mmCIF file of C-alpha atoms in Angstrom:
data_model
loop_
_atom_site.group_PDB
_atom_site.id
_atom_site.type_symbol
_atom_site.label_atom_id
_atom_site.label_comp_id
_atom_site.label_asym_id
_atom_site.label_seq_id
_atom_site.Cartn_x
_atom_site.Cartn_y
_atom_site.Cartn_z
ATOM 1 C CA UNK A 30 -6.480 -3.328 -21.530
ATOM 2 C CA UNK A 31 -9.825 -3.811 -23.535
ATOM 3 C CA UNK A 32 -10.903 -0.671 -25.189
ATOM 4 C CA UNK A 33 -13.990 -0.964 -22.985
ATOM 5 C CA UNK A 34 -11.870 -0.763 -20.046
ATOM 6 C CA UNK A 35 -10.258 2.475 -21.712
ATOM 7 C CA UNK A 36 -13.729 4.192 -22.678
ATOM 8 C CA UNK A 37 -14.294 4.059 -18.771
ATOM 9 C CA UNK A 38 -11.391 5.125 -17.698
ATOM 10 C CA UNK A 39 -12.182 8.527 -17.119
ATOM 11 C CA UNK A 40 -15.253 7.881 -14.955
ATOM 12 C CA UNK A 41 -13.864 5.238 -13.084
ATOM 13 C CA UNK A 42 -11.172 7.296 -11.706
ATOM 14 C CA UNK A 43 -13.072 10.383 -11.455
ATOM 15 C CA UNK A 44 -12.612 14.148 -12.326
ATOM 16 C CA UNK A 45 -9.120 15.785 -11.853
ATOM 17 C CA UNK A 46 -9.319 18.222 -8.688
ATOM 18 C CA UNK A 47 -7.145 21.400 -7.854
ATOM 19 C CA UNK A 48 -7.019 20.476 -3.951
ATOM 20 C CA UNK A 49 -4.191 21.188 -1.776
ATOM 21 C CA UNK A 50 -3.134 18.947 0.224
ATOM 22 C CA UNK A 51 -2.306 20.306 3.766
ATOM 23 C CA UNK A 52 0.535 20.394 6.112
ATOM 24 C CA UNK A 53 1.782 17.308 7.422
ATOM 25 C CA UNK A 54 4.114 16.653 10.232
ATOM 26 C CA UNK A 55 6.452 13.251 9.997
ATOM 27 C CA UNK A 56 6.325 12.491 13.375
ATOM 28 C CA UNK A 57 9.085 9.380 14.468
ATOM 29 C CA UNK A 58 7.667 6.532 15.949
ATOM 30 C CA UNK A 59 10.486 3.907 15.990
ATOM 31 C CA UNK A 60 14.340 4.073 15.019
ATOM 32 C CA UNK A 61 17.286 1.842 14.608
ATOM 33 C CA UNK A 62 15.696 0.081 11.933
ATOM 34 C CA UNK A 63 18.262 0.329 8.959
ATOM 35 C CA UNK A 64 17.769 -0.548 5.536
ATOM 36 C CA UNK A 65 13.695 -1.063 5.505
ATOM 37 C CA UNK A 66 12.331 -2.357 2.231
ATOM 38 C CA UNK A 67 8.857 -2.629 3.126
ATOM 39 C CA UNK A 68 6.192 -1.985 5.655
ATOM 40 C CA UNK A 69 2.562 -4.149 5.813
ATOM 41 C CA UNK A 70 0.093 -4.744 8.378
ATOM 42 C CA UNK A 71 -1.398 -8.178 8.863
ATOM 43 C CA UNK A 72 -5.123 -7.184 8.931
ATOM 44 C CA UNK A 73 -6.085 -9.085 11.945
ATOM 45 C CA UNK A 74 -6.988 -6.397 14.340
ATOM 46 C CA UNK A 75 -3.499 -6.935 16.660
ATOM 47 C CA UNK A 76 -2.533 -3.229 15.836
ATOM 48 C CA UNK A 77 0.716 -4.646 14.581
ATOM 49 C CA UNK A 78 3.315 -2.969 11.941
ATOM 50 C CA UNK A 79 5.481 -5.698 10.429
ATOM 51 C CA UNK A 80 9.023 -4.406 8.709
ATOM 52 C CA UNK A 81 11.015 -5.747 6.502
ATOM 53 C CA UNK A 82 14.638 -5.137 6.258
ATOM 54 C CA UNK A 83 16.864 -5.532 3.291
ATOM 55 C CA UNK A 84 19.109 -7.685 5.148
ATOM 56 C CA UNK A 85 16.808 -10.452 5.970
ATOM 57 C CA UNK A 86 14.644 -9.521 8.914
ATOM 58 C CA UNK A 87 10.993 -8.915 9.806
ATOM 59 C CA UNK A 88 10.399 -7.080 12.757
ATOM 60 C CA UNK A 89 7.222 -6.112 14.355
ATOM 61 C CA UNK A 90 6.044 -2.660 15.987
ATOM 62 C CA UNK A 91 3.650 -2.765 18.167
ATOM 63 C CA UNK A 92 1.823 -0.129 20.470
ATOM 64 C CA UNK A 93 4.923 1.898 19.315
ATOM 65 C CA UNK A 94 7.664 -0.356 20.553
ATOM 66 C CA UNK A 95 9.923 -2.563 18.482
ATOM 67 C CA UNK A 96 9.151 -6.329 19.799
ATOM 68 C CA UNK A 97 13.246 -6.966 20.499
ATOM 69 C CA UNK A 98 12.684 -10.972 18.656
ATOM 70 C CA UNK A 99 12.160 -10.945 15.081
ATOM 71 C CA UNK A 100 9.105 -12.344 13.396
ATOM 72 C CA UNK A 101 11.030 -13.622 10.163
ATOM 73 C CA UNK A 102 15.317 -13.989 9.984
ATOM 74 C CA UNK A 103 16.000 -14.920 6.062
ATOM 75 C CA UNK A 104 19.090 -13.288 6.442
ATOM 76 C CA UNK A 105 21.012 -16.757 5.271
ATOM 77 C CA UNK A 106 18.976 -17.423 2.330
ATOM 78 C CA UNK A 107 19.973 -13.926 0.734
ATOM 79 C CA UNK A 108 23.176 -11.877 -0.073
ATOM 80 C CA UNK A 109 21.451 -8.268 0.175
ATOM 81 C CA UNK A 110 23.413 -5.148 -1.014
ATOM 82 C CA UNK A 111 22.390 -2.559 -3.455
ATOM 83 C CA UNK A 112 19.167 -3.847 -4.912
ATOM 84 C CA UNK A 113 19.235 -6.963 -3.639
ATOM 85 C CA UNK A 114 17.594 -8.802 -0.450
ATOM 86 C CA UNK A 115 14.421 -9.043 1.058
ATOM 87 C CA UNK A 116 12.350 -7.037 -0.486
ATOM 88 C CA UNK A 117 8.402 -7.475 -0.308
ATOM 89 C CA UNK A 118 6.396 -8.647 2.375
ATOM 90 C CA UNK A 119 2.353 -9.742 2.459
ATOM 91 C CA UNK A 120 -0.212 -11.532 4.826
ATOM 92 C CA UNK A 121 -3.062 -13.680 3.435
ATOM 93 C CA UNK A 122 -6.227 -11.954 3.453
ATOM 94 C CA UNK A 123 -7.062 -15.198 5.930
ATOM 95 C CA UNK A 124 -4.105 -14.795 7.745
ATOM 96 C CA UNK A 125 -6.331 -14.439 10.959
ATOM 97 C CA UNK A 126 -6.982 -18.284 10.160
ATOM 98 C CA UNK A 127 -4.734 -19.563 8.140
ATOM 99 C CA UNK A 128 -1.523 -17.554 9.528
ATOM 100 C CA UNK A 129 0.426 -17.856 6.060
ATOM 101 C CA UNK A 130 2.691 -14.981 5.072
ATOM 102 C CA UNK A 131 4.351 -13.971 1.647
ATOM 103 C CA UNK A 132 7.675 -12.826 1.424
ATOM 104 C CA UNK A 133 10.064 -11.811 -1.915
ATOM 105 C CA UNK A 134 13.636 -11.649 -1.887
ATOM 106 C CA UNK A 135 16.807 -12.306 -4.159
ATOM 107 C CA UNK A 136 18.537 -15.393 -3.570
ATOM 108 C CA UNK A 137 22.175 -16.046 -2.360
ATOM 109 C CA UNK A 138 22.972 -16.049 -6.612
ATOM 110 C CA UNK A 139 20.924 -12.796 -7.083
ATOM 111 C CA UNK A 140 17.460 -14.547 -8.280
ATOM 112 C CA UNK A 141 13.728 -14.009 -7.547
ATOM 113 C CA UNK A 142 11.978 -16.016 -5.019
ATOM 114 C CA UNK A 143 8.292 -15.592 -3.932
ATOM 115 C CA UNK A 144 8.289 -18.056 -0.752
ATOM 116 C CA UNK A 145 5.659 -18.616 1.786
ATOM 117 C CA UNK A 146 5.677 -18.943 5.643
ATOM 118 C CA UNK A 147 3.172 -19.603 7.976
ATOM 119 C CA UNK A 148 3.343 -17.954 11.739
ATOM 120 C CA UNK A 149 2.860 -19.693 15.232
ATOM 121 C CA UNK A 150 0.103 -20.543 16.669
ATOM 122 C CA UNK A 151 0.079 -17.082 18.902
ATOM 123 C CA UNK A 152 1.062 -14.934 15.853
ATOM 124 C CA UNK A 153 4.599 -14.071 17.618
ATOM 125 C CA UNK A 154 7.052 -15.485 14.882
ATOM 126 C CA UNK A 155 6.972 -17.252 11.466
ATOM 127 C CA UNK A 156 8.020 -20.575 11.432
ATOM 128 C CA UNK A 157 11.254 -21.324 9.646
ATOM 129 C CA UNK A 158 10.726 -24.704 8.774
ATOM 130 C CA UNK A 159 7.336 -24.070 7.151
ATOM 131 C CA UNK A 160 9.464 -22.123 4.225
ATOM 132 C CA UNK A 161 7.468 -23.045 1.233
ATOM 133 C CA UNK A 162 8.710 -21.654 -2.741
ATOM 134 C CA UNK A 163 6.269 -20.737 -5.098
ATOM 135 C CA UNK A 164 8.071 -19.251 -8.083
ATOM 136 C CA UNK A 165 11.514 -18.391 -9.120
ATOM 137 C CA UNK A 166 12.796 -16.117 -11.560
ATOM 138 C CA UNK A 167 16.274 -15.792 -12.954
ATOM 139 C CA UNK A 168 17.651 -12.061 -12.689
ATOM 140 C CA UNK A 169 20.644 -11.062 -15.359
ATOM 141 C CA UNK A 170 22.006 -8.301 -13.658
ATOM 142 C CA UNK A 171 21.741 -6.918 -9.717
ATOM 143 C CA UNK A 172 19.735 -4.304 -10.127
ATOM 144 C CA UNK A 173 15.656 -3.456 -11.226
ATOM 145 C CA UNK A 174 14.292 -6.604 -8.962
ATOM 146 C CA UNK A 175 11.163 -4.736 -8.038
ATOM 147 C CA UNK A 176 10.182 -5.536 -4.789
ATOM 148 C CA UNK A 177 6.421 -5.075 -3.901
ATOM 149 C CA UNK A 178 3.914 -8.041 -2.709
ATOM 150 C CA UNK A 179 0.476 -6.903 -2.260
ATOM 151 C CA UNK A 180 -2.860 -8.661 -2.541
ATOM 152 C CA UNK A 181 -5.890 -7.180 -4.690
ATOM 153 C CA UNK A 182 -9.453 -6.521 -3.554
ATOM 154 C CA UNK A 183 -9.912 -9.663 -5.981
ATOM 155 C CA UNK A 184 -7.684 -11.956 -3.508
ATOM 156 C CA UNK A 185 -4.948 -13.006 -5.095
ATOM 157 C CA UNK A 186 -1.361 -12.265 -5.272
ATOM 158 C CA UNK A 187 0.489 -9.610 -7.307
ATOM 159 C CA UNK A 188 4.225 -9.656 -7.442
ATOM 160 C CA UNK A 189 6.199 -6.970 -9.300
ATOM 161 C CA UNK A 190 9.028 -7.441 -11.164
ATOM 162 C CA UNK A 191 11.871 -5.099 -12.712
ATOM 163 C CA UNK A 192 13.107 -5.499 -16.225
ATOM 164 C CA UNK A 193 15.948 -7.745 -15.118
ATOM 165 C CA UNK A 194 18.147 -4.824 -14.800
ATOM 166 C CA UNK A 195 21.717 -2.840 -16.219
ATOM 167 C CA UNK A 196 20.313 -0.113 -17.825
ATOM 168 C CA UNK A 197 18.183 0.469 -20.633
ATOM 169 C CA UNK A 198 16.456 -2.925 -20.804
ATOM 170 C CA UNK A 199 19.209 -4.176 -22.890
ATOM 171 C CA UNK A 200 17.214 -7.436 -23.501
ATOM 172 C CA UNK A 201 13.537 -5.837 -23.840
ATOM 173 C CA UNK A 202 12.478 -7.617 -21.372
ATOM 174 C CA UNK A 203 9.692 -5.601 -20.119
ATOM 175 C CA UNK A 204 7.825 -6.087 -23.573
ATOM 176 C CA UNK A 205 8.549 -9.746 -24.188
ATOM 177 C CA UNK A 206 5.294 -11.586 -23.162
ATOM 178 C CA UNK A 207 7.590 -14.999 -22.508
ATOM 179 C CA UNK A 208 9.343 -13.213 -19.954
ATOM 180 C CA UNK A 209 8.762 -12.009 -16.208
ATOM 181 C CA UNK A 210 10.862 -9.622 -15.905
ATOM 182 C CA UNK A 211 9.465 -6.167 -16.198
ATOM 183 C CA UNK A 212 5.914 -7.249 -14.978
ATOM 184 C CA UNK A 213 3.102 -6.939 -12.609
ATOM 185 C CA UNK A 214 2.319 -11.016 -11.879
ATOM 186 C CA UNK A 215 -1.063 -12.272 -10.577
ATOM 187 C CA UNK A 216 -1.209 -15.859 -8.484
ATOM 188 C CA UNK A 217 -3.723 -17.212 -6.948
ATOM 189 C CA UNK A 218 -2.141 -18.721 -3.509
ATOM 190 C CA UNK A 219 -4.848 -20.578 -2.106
ATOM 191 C CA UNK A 220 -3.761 -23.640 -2.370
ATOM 192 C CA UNK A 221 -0.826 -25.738 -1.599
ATOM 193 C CA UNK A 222 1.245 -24.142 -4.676
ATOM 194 C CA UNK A 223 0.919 -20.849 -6.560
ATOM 195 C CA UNK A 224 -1.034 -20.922 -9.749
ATOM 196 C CA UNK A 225 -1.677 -18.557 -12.597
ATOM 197 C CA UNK A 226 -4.625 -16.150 -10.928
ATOM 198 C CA UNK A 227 -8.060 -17.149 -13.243
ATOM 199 C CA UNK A 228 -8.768 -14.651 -15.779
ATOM 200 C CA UNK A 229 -4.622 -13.651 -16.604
ATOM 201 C CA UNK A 230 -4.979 -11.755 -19.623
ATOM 202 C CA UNK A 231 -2.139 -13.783 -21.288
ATOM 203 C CA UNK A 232 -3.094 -17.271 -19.840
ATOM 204 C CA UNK A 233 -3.851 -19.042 -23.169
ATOM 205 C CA UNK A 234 -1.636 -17.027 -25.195
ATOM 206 C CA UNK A 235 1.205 -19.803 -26.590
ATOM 207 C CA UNK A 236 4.538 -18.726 -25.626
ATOM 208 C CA UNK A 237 3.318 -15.990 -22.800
ATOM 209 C CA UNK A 238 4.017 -16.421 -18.956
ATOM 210 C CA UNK A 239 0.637 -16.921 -17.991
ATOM 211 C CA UNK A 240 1.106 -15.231 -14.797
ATOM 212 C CA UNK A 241 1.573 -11.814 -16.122
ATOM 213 C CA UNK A 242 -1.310 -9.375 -15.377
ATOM 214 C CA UNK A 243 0.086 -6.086 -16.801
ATOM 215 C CA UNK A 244 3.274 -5.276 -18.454
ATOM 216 C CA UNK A 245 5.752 -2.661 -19.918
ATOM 217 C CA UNK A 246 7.336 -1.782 -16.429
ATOM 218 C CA UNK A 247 10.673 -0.905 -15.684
ATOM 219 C CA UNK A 248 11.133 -1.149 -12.088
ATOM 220 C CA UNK A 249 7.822 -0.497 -10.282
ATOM 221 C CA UNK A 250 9.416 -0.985 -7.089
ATOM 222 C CA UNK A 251 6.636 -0.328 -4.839
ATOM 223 C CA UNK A 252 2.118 0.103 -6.120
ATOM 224 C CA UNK A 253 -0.879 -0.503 -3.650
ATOM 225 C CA UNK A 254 -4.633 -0.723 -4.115
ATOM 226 C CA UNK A 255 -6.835 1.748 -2.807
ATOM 227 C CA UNK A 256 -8.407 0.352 -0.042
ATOM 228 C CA UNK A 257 -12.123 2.730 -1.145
ATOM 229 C CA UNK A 258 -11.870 2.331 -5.002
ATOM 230 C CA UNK A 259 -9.784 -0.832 -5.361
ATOM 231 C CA UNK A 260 -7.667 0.807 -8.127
ATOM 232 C CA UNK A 261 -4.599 -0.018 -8.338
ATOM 233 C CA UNK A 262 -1.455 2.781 -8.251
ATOM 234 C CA UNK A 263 2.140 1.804 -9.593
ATOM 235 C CA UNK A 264 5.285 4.179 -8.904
ATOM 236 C CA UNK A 265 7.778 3.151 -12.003
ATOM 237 C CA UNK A 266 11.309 4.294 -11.319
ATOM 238 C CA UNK A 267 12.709 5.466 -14.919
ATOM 239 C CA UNK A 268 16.014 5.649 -16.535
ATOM 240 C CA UNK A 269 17.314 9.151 -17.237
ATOM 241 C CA UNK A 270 14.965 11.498 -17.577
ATOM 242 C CA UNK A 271 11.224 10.902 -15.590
ATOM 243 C CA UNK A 272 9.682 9.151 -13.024
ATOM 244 C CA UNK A 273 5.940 8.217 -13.397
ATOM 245 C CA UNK A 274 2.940 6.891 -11.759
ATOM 246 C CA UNK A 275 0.524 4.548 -13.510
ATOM 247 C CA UNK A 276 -3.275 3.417 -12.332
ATOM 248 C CA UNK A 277 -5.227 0.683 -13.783
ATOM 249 C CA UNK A 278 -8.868 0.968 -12.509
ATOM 250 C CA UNK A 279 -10.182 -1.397 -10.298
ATOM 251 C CA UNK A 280 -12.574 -2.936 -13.583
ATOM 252 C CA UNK A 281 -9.707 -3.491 -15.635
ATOM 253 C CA UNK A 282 -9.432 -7.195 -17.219
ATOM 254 C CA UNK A 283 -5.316 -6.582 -16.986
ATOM 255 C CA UNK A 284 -3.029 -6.888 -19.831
ATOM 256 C CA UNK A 285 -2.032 -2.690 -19.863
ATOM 257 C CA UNK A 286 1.158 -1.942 -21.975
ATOM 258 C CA UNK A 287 2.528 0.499 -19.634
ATOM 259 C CA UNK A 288 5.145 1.405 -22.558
ATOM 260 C CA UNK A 289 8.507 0.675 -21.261
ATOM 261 C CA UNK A 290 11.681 0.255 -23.046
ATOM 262 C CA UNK A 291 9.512 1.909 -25.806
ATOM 263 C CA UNK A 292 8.671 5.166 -23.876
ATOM 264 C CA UNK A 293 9.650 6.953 -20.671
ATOM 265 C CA UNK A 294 7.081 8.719 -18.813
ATOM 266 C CA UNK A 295 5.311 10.499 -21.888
ATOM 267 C CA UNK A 296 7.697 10.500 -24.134
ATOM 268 C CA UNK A 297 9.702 8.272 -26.769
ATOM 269 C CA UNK A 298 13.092 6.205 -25.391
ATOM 270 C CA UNK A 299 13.512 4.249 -28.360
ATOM 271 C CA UNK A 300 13.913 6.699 -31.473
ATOM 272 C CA UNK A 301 10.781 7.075 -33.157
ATOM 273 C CA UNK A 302 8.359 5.188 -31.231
ATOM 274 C CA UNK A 303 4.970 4.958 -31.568
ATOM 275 C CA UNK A 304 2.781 7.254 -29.422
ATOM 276 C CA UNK A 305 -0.267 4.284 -29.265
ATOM 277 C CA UNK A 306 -1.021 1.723 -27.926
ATOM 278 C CA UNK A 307 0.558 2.189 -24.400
ATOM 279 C CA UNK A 308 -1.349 3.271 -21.309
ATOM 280 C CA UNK A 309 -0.644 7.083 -20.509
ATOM 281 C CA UNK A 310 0.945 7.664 -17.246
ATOM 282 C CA UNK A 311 -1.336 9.681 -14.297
ATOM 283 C CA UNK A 312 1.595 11.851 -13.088
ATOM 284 C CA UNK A 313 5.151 11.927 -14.506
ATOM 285 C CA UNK A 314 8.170 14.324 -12.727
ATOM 286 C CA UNK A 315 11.700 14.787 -14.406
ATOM 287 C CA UNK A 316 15.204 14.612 -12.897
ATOM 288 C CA UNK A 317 15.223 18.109 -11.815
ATOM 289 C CA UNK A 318 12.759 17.093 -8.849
ATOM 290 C CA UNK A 319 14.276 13.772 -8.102
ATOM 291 C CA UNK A 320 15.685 10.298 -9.377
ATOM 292 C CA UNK A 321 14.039 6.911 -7.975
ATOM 293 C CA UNK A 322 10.443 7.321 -7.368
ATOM 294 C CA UNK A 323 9.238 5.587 -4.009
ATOM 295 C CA UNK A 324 5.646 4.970 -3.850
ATOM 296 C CA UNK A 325 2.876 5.174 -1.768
ATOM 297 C CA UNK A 326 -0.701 4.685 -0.562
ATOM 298 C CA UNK A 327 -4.029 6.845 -1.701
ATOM 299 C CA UNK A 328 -4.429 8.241 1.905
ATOM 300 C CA UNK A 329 -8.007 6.737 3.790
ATOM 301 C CA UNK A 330 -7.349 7.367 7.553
ATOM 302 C CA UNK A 331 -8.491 9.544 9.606
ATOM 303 C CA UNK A 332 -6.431 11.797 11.303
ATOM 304 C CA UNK A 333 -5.569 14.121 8.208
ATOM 305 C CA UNK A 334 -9.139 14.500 6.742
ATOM 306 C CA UNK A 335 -7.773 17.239 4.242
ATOM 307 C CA UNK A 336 -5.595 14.279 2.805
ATOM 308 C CA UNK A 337 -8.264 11.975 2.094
ATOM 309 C CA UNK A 338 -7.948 10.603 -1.091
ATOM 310 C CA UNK A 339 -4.832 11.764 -2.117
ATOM 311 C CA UNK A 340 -1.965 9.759 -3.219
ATOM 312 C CA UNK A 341 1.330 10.276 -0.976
ATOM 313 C CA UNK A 342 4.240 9.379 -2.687
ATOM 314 C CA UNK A 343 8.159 10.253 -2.530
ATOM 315 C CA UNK A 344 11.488 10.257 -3.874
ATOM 316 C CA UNK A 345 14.327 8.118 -2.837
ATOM 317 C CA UNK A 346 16.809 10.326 -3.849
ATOM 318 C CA UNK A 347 15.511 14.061 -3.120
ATOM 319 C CA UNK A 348 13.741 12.990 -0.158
ATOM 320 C CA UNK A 349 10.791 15.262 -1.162
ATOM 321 C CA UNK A 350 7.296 13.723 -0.410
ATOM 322 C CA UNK A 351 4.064 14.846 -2.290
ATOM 323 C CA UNK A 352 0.509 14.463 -2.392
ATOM 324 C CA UNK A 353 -1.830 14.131 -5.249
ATOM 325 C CA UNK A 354 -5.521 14.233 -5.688
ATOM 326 C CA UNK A 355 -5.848 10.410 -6.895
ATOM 327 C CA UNK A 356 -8.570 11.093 -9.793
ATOM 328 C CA UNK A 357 -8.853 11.999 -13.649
ATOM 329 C CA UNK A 358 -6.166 11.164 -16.000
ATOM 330 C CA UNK A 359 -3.607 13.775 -15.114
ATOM 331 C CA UNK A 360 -3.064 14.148 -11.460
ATOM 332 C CA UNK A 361 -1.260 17.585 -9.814
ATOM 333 C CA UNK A 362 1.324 16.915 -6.821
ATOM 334 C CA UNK A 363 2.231 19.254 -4.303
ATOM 335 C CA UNK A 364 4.582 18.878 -1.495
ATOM 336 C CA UNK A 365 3.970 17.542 1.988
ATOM 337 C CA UNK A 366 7.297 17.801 2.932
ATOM 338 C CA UNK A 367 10.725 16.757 3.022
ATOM 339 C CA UNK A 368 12.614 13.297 5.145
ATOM 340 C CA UNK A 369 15.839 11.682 4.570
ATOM 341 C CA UNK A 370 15.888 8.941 1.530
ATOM 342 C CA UNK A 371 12.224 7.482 1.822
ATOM 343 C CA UNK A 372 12.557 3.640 0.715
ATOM 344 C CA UNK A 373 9.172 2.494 1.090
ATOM 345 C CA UNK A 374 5.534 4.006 2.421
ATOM 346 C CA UNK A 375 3.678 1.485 5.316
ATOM 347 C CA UNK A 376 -0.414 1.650 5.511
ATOM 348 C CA UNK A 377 -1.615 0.507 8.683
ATOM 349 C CA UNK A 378 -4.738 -1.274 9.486
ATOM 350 C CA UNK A 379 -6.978 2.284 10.136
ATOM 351 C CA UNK A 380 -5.387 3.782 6.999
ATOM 352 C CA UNK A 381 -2.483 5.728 8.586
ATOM 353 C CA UNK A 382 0.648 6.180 6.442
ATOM 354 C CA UNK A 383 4.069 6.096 7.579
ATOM 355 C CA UNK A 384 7.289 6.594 5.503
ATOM 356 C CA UNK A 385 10.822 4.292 6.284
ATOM 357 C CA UNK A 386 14.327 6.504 6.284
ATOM 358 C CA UNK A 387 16.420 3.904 4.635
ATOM 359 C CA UNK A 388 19.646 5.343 6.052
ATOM 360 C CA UNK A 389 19.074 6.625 9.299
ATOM 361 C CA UNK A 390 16.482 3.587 10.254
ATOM 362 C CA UNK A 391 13.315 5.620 11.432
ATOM 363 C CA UNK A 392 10.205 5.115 10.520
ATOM 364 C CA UNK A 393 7.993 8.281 10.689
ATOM 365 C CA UNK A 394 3.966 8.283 11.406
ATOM 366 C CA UNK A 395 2.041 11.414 8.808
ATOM 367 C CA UNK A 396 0.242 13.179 11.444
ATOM 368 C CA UNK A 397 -1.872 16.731 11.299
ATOM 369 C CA UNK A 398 0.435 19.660 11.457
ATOM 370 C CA UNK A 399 0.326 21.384 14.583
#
């Protein structure tokens, strides 16, 4: 990050606020869907909720109802169990037009693959045969793929990766420039093949991956943009002691050191670290409140207006989901509520969130408190 970018930090997120955030109720919409990794909408005005399931298969809800045939079945390209499988899922910004969709899973041998589909003619399924790869990663170990595909107010890709896995980072791959592992990675997709988005901080640099926007991550398994403000919020899982949420501001020129294996949260991993240098985390939480951080969305809908502009966020393993005012450099969460192991948050084309149970296979719309 350029120390421009970090003199205007402060003003570009805003000034910390004490708000509460109000009573929510998790109200179940669908069920039956086990194992959901992600949640997108296709921003084409159809109203439709596309969900992505760890074993292979996108299916859409619609007006409330599960469509019964699935829009995407990957199910043979992938062997999914524990961290592995489909696990990101993102429409073009032109998918009204061009009808391509992004998907990210592990291989059948336990690798990255960002691939590309494009859907029928009506919109009712992706096309198998239009599978096209864009980039590959090799993973070490099973766990700490990351998962999340979004696309920026900018209009290109971002992928995030894990550091490759085991525990610890035991290759330091989150700090190693050549690497992708333990990155946030920028493409731009709009063309045939998937290129290095213009501007990469590290596109020139000899020996970097030039498709590395941001780095020092260890598993940010799921970050979104703020549809207002354009900033971008990660959720990092950590390693035995916090969880943490980063931001990097919608004028940043990329290239933030988010600090990982060096630090976790706010404070040292390796012995004696250095405290500079590294981009302070917004809002960290240790083990005592939970142990896999799930993220969310900066709430913009309308039917909570007391939750506007806070970021709703959870924990895999406590189930506990919070809100926090989504400005100044130190944000305050409070608790919205409780569900059972929230895997991933959904936005939907008005702004409403809903959360994914990853056991029981619901998926539950935030609605006012009555």
């Amino acid at each position: 990050m350029s120390k421009l970018a970090l003199f205007l930090l402060p003003a570009l997120l805003g000034t910390a606020s004490a708000q509460t955030p109000p009573r929510v109720t998790f109200t179940p919409v669908a069920s039956g869907v086990e194992q959901i990794t992600a949640m997108a909408h296709a921003g084409d005005g159809s109203g439709r909720l596309y969900v992505a399931q760890q074993g292979g298969v996108i299916r859409v809800l619609q007006g409330g109802k599960l469509v019964a045939a699935p829009f995407l079945d990957v199910s043979s390209l992938t062997r999914a169990g524990g961290e592995r499988g489909l696990l990101g899922l993102a429409f073009d910004p032109a998918y009204k037009t061009n009808r391509r969709v992004y998907v990210h899973y592990t291989d059948r041998n336990g690798d990255t693959v960002l691939a590309r589909y494009t859907a029928a003619a009506d919109f009712s399924r992706a096309d198998p045969a239009s599978a096209k790869t864009l980039f590959t990663a090799k993973q070490p170990y099973a766990n700490h793929n990351g998962g999340q595909l979004a696309f920026g107010p900018d209009g290109f890709l971002y992928l995030g990766l894990g550091d490759g896995g085991s525990g610890g980072d035991p290759q330091n791959n989150a700090q190693n420039l050549s690497s992708p592992l333990g990155k946030l990675l920028r493409f731009d997709v709009k063309g045939t093949e998937a290129k290095p988005a213009a501007g990469n901080p590290f596109l020139t640099r000899t020996g970097a991956n030039p498709n590395i926007w941001a780095y020092g991550l260890r598993n940010p398994w799921r970050f979104s943009f703020d549809r207002q403000t354009g900033n971008l919020v990660i959720a990092d899982v950590g390693q035995n002691a916090f969880e943490e949420v980063d931001i990097q501001p919608r004028a940043s020129k990329g290239g933030e050191n988010y600090g990982w294996r060096v630090r976790e949260g706010r404070t040292c991993f390796e012995a004696g670290c250095k405290t500079t240098g590294y981009v302070e985390p917004v809002l960290v939480y240790g083990r005592q409140e939970g142990q896999s951080i799930t993220g969310g969305y900066v709430y913009r809908g309308a039917a909570i207006p007391a939750l506007k502009g806070q970021y709703v966020f959870a924990d895999f393993a406590s189930g506990t989901v919070w809100g926090a005012p989504a400005s100044g450099r130190t944000w305050t969460k409070s608790t919205l509520g409780e569900v059972s192991s929230p895997s991933t948050f959904g936005e939907d084309e008005s702004g409403e969130l809903y959360v994914a149970e990853y056991g029981s296979g619901r998926i539950l719309k935030l609605t006012p408190a009555r």
